[in-house]
mmCIF file of C-alpha atoms in Angstrom:
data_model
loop_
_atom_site.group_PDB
_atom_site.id
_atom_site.type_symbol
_atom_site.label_atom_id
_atom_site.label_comp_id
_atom_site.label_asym_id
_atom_site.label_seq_id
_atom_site.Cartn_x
_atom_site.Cartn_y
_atom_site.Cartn_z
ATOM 1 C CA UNK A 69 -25.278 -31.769 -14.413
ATOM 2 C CA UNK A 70 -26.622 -32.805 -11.344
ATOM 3 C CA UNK A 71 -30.229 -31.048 -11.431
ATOM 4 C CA UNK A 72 -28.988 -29.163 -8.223
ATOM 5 C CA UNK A 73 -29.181 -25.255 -8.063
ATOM 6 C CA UNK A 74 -26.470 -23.307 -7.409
ATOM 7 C CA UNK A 75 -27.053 -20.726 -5.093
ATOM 8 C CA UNK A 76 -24.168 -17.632 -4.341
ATOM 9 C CA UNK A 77 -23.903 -16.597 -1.138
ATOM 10 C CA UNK A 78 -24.473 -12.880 -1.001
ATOM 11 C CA UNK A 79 -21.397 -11.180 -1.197
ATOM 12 C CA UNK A 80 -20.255 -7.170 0.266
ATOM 13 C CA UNK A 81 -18.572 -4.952 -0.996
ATOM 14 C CA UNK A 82 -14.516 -4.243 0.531
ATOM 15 C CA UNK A 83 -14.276 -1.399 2.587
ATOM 16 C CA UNK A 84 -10.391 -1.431 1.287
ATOM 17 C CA UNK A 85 -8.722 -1.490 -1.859
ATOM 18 C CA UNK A 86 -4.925 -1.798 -2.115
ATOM 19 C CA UNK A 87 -2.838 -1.625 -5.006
ATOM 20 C CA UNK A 88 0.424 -2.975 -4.583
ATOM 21 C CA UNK A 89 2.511 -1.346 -6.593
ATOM 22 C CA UNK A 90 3.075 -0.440 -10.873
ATOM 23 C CA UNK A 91 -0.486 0.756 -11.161
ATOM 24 C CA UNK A 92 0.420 1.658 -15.068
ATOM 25 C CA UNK A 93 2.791 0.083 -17.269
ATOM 26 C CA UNK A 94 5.129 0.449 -18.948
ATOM 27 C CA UNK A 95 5.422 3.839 -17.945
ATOM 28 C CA UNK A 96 3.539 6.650 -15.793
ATOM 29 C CA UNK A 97 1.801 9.924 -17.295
ATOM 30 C CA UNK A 98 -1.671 11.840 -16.381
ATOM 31 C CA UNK A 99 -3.028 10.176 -19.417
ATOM 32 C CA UNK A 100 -1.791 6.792 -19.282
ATOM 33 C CA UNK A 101 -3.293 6.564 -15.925
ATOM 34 C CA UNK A 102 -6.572 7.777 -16.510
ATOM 35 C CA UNK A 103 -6.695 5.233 -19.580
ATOM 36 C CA UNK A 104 -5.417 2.107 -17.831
ATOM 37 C CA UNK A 105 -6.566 2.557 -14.326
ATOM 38 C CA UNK A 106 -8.606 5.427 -13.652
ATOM 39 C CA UNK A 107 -11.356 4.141 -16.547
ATOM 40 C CA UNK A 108 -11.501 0.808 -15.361
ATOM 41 C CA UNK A 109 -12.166 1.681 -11.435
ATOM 42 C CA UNK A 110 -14.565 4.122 -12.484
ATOM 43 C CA UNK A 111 -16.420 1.698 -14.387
ATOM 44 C CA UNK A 112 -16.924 -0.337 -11.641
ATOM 45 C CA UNK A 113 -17.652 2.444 -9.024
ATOM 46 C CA UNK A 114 -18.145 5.951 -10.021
ATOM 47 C CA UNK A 115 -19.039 7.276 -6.916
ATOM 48 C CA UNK A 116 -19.900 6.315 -3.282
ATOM 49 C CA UNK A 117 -22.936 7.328 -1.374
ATOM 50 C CA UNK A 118 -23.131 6.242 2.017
ATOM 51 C CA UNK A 119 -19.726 5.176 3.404
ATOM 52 C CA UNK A 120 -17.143 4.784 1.120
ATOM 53 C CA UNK A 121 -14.639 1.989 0.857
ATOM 54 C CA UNK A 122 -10.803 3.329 1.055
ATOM 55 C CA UNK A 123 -8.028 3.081 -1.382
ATOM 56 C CA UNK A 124 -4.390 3.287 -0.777
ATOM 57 C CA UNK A 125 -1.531 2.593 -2.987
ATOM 58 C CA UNK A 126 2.151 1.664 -3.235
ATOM 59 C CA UNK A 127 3.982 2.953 -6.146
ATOM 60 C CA UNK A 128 6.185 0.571 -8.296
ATOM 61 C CA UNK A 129 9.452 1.180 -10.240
ATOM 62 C CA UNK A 130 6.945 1.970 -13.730
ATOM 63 C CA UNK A 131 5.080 4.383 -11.271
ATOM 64 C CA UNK A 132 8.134 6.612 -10.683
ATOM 65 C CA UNK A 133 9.308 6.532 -14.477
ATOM 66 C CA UNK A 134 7.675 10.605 -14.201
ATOM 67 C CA UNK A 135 9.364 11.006 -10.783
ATOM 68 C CA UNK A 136 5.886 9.676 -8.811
ATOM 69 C CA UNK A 137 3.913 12.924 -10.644
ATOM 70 C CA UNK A 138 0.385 11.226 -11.918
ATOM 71 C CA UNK A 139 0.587 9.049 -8.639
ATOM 72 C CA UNK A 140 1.245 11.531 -6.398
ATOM 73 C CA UNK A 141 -2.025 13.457 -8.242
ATOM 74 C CA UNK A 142 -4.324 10.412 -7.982
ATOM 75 C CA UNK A 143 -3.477 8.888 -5.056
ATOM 76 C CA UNK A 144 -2.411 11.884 -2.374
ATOM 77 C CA UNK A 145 -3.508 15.374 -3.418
ATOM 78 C CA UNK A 146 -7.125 14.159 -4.446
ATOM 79 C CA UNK A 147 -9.932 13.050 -2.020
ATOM 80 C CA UNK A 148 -11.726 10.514 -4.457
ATOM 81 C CA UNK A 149 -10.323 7.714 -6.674
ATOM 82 C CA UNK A 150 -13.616 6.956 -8.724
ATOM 83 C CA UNK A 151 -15.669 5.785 -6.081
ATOM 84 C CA UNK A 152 -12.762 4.940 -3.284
ATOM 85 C CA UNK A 153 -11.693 7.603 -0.506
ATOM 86 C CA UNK A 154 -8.253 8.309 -1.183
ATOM 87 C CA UNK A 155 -6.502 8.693 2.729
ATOM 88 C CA UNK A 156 -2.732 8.780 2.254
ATOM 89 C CA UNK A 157 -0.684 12.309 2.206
ATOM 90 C CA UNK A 158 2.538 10.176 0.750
ATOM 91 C CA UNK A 159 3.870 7.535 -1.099
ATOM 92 C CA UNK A 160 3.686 4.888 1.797
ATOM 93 C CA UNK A 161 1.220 4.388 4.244
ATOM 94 C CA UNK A 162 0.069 2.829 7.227
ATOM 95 C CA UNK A 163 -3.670 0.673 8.041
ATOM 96 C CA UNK A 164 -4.515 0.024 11.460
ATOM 97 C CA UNK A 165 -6.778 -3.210 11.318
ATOM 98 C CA UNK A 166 -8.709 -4.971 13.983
ATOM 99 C CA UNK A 167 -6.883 -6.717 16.941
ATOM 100 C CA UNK A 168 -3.725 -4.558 16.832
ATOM 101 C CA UNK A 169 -2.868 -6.190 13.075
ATOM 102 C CA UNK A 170 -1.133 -2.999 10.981
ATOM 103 C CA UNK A 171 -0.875 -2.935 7.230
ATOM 104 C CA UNK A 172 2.658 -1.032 6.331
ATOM 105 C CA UNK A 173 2.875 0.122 2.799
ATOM 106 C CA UNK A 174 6.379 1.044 1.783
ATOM 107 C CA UNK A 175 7.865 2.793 -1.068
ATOM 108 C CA UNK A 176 11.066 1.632 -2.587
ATOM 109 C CA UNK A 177 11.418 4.050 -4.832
ATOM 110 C CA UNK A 178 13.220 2.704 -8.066
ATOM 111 C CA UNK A 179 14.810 0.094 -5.526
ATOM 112 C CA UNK A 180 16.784 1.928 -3.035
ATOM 113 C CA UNK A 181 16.413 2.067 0.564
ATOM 114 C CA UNK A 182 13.091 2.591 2.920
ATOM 115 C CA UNK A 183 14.021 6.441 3.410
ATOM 116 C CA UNK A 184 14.603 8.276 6.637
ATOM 117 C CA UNK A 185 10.904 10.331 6.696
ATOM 118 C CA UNK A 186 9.295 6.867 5.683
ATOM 119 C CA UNK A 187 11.477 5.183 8.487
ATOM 120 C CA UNK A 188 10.390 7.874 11.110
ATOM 121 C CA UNK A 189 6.358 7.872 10.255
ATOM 122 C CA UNK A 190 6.910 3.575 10.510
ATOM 123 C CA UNK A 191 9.097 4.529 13.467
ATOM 124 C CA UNK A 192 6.585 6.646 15.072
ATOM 125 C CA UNK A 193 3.607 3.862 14.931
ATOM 126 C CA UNK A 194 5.349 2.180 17.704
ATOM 127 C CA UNK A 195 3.787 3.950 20.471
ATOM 128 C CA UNK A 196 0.656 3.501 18.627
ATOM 129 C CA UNK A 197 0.828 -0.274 18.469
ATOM 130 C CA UNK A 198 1.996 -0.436 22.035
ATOM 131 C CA UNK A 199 -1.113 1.763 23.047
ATOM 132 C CA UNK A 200 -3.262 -0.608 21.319
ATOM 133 C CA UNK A 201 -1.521 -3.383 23.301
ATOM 134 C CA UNK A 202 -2.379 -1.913 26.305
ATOM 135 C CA UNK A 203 -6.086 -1.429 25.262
ATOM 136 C CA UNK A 204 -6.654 -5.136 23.988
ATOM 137 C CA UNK A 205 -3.819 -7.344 24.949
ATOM 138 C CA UNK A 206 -2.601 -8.229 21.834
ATOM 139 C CA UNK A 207 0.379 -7.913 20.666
ATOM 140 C CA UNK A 208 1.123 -5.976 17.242
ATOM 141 C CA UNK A 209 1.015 -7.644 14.205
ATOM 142 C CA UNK A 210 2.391 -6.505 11.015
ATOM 143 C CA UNK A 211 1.468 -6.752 7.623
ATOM 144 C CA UNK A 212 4.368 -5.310 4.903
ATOM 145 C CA UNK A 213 3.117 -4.453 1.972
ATOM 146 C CA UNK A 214 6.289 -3.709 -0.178
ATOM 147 C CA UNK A 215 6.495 -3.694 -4.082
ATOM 148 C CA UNK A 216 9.813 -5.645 -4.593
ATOM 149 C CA UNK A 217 11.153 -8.491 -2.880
ATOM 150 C CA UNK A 218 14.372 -7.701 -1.251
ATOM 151 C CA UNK A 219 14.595 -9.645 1.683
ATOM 152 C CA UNK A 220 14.143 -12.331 -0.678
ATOM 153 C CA UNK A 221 17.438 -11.441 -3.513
ATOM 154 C CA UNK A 222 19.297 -10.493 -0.519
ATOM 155 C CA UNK A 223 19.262 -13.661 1.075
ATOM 156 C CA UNK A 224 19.919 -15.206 -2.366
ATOM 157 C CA UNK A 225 22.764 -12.736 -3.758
ATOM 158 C CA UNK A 226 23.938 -11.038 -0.219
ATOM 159 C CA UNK A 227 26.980 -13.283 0.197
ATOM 160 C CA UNK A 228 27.964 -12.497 -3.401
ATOM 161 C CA UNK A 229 27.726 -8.970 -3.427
ATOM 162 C CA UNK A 230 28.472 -7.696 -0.172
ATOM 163 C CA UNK A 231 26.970 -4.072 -1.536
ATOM 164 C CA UNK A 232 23.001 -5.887 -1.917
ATOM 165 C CA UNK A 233 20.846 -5.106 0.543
ATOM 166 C CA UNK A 234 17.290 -5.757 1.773
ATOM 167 C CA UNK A 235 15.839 -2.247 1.548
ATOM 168 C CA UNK A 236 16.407 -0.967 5.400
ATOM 169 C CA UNK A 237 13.707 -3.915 5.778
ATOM 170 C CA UNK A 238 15.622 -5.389 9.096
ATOM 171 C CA UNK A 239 15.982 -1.550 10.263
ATOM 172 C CA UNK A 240 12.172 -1.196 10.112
ATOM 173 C CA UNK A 241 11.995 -4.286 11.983
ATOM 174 C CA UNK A 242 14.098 -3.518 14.828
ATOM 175 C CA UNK A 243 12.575 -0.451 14.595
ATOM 176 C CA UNK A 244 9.004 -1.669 15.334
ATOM 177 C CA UNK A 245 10.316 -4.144 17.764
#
C-alpha cells in the first residue's frame, strides 16, 4: 500500500531434491505412485537438459505397505524421476556435501532396526569422511535423514519398556565416530 515495487530476487533451481519418507499414502502401488507423486513432479519438470538436479528418497512405513516394490522401481532401478537423476542403488543413501558435511538417509523399514548391510555401507563412509578430513581440515559433519523419530520415543518410553529402542541410531554413531 505503500506505492513501493516489489522486486523478487532471482531465484535457481536445487540441484537436490529429497523426500523424506511416505512418498504415497495411505498405501504404496505402481499406480498410486504415478497418480500422487510421479504426476505432480512431472508437472513441474518433465525433463532436464543440461545438468540435472538429483533426487534421492527415504521410504516411510506407507512406502513398504507392497514390501518397498513401486519405490524400489522409481527410485533405484530407474535413471530419471521426471526431470531429477535418480542416484541411489537402495533404500538408504548417502550425500557428500561441501566442507566434509554428509547427508545419511536411513531406512527403518516398518520401524525396526538400521540393518546390518545399511550399517556396513554407513560404516564404510568412515574412511571417506576421514579422507576428506585430511584434504580440507574439517572435521565430518553429519546430517541424518531418518523417517521416524526414535531417538526421540526412546528417550521418552525407554525406561518404561526396557524392549524400545532407538533404531541402532547410537550404533551408527559410534560407528561413524
Amino acid at each position: 500500500q505503500t506505492g513501493k515495487t516489489f522486486t523478487s530476487p532471482n531465484t535457481e533451481r536445487g540441484a537436490v531434491l529429497i523426500f523424506g519418507g511416505d512418498e504415497v499414502y495411505p498405501t504404496a502401488s505402481r499406480e498410486v505412485y504415478n497418480e500422487r507423486l510421479v504426476a505432480a513432479y512431472e508437472t513441474a519438470l518433465r525433463y532436464s537438459d543440461s545438468t540435472p538436479p538429483h533426487v534421492f528418497a527415504l521410504p516411510g512405513n506407507h512406502d513398504w505397505y507392497d514390501s518397498l516394490v513401486a519405490f524400489t522401481r522409481l527410485f533405484t532401478a530407474r535413471p530419471w524421476f521426471a526431470g531429477w537423476r535418480t542416484r541411489q542403488k537402495r533404500s538408504y543413501f548417502a550425500l557428500k556435501l561441501p566442507h566434509n558435511w554428509w547427508l545419511l538417509g536411513t531406512d527403518v523399514q516398518l520401524g525396526s532396526d538400521i540393518d546390518a548391510p545399511q550399517m556396513d555401507y554407513f560404516e564404510s563412509l568412515a574412511k571417506d569422511m576421514e579422507d576428506e578430513k585430511q584434504k580440507t581440515n574439517e572435521d565430518a559433519r553429519i546430517i541424518l535423514c531418518h523417517a521416524e523419530p526414535h531417538w526421540i520415543r526412546a528417550a521418552e518410553f525407554g525406561g518404561d519398556d526396557p524392549n524400545f529402542n532407538e533404531s541402532n541410531l547410537k550404533l551408527l554413531e559410534k560407528r561413524l565416530g
